[in-house]
Amino acid sequence: YKVWNAWAFAHFNITQIDTANWPAEKSKARVLLADRKPHVLNAVDGYLRSIELARQTAVQDVLRLLTLWFRFAEDPDVQRKLKAGFERLDRSTWVVVIPQILARLGTDNAVLCEMIKELLQSIAETYPQAVVFPLTVATKSAKANLSYRTTDLLQKMEENERTRVLIHESRLVSEELLRISVLWHETWSEVLEEASRELVTNKNPEA
């Protein structure tokens, strides 16, 4: 474990040099990636192996692997190495970082989005309780992409009898939590403010 971890960390540090100034233009970003690609692949491989060999979930290693995944997911070689590694790793590895993975489901990167959906579905087969409730909550997100994709993912998961009841119960819980989180006096205050705005600003007493 220690050897692979040290190997991965050395290459990871090289991939992170000057990332704050990473160009927004894809063409320039590809040039930089081509220059650092061997280090990216070595870091990914190293972390996959160190995570696999760790006696317990190495959270820091998993988070660094996520950093590499989220930044370099569009590269075909990185994709292949990650997908092969995901198949080897125990699904329990991802349970502690589901919020971080789920947050990226709203990305505009179609390749990354598809990989995330595949991984979440895979985790849900073994640990549905760890995936379903966060997904249910995310369907209420103000971000259209995140809300749409989590809803779509839950609908696909409902095809599995094992998760169907759990999804239904999670929806009930999330809706009830949202309902009780809004106090009556807050609701009345919002209604009165809206009525005042209609009367004073819009000159609409009927509203």
mmCIF file of N, CA and C in Angstrom, residues 6 8 29 33 37 43 47 65 76 91 109 118 141 147 161 179 182 199:
data_model
loop_
_atom_site.group_PDB
_atom_site.id
_atom_site.type_symbol
_atom_site.label_atom_id
_atom_site.label_comp_id
_atom_site.label_asym_id
_atom_site.label_seq_id
_atom_site.Cartn_x
_atom_site.Cartn_y
_atom_site.Cartn_z
ATOM 1 N N ALA A 6 2.749 6.296 -2.298
ATOM 2 C CA ALA A 6 3.814 7.285 -2.519
ATOM 3 C C ALA A 6 3.998 7.556 -4.014
ATOM 4 N N ALA A 8 1.702 7.236 -6.371
ATOM 5 C CA ALA A 8 0.538 7.997 -6.836
ATOM 6 C C ALA A 8 0.626 9.456 -6.402
ATOM 7 N N ALA A 29 -6.350 23.332 -23.162
ATOM 8 C CA ALA A 29 -6.375 22.376 -22.061
ATOM 9 C C ALA A 29 -5.859 21.016 -22.524
ATOM 10 N N LEU A 33 -2.853 18.770 -21.069
ATOM 11 C CA LEU A 33 -3.110 17.394 -20.659
ATOM 12 C C LEU A 33 -2.152 16.435 -21.345
ATOM 13 N N LYS A 37 -0.080 13.913 -19.306
ATOM 14 C CA LYS A 37 -0.855 12.672 -19.358
ATOM 15 C C LYS A 37 -0.163 11.467 -18.719
ATOM 16 N N ALA A 43 -0.759 8.427 -11.742
ATOM 17 C CA ALA A 43 -1.435 8.790 -10.489
ATOM 18 C C ALA A 43 -2.731 8.005 -10.338
ATOM 19 N N TYR A 47 -3.308 5.296 -7.338
ATOM 20 C CA TYR A 47 -4.376 5.430 -6.337
ATOM 21 C C TYR A 47 -5.358 4.265 -6.398
ATOM 22 N N LEU A 65 -8.296 10.615 -6.071
ATOM 23 C CA LEU A 65 -8.703 9.921 -7.292
ATOM 24 C C LEU A 65 -9.896 10.630 -7.930
ATOM 25 N N PRO A 76 -9.779 9.570 -23.310
ATOM 26 C CA PRO A 76 -10.156 8.155 -23.472
ATOM 27 C C PRO A 76 -9.291 7.189 -22.660
ATOM 28 N N ARG A 91 -17.320 -1.909 -3.821
ATOM 29 C CA ARG A 91 -18.269 -0.799 -3.921
ATOM 30 C C ARG A 91 -18.373 0.013 -2.627
ATOM 31 N N ASN A 109 -20.182 18.299 -18.523
ATOM 32 C CA ASN A 109 -19.320 17.300 -19.150
ATOM 33 C C ASN A 109 -20.101 15.991 -19.310
ATOM 34 N N GLU A 118 -23.262 5.598 -14.134
ATOM 35 C CA GLU A 118 -22.938 4.164 -14.131
ATOM 36 C C GLU A 118 -22.408 3.727 -12.765
ATOM 37 N N SER A 141 -33.182 19.880 -6.254
ATOM 38 C CA SER A 141 -32.171 20.909 -6.481
ATOM 39 C C SER A 141 -32.672 22.004 -7.416
ATOM 40 N N SER A 147 -31.211 18.201 -11.030
ATOM 41 C CA SER A 147 -32.555 17.722 -10.733
ATOM 42 C C SER A 147 -33.034 16.723 -11.789
ATOM 43 N N GLU A 161 -36.788 -4.216 -8.158
ATOM 44 C CA GLU A 161 -37.747 -4.390 -7.067
ATOM 45 C C GLU A 161 -37.123 -4.111 -5.703
ATOM 46 N N ARG A 179 -41.506 19.878 4.275
ATOM 47 C CA ARG A 179 -42.740 20.476 4.789
ATOM 48 C C ARG A 179 -42.557 21.035 6.194
ATOM 49 N N VAL A 182 -40.337 24.444 6.958
ATOM 50 C CA VAL A 182 -40.882 25.786 6.746
ATOM 51 C C VAL A 182 -41.902 26.077 7.841
ATOM 52 N N LEU A 199 -49.897 45.374 -3.850
ATOM 53 C CA LEU A 199 -50.709 46.559 -3.563
ATOM 54 C C LEU A 199 -49.927 47.847 -3.787
#
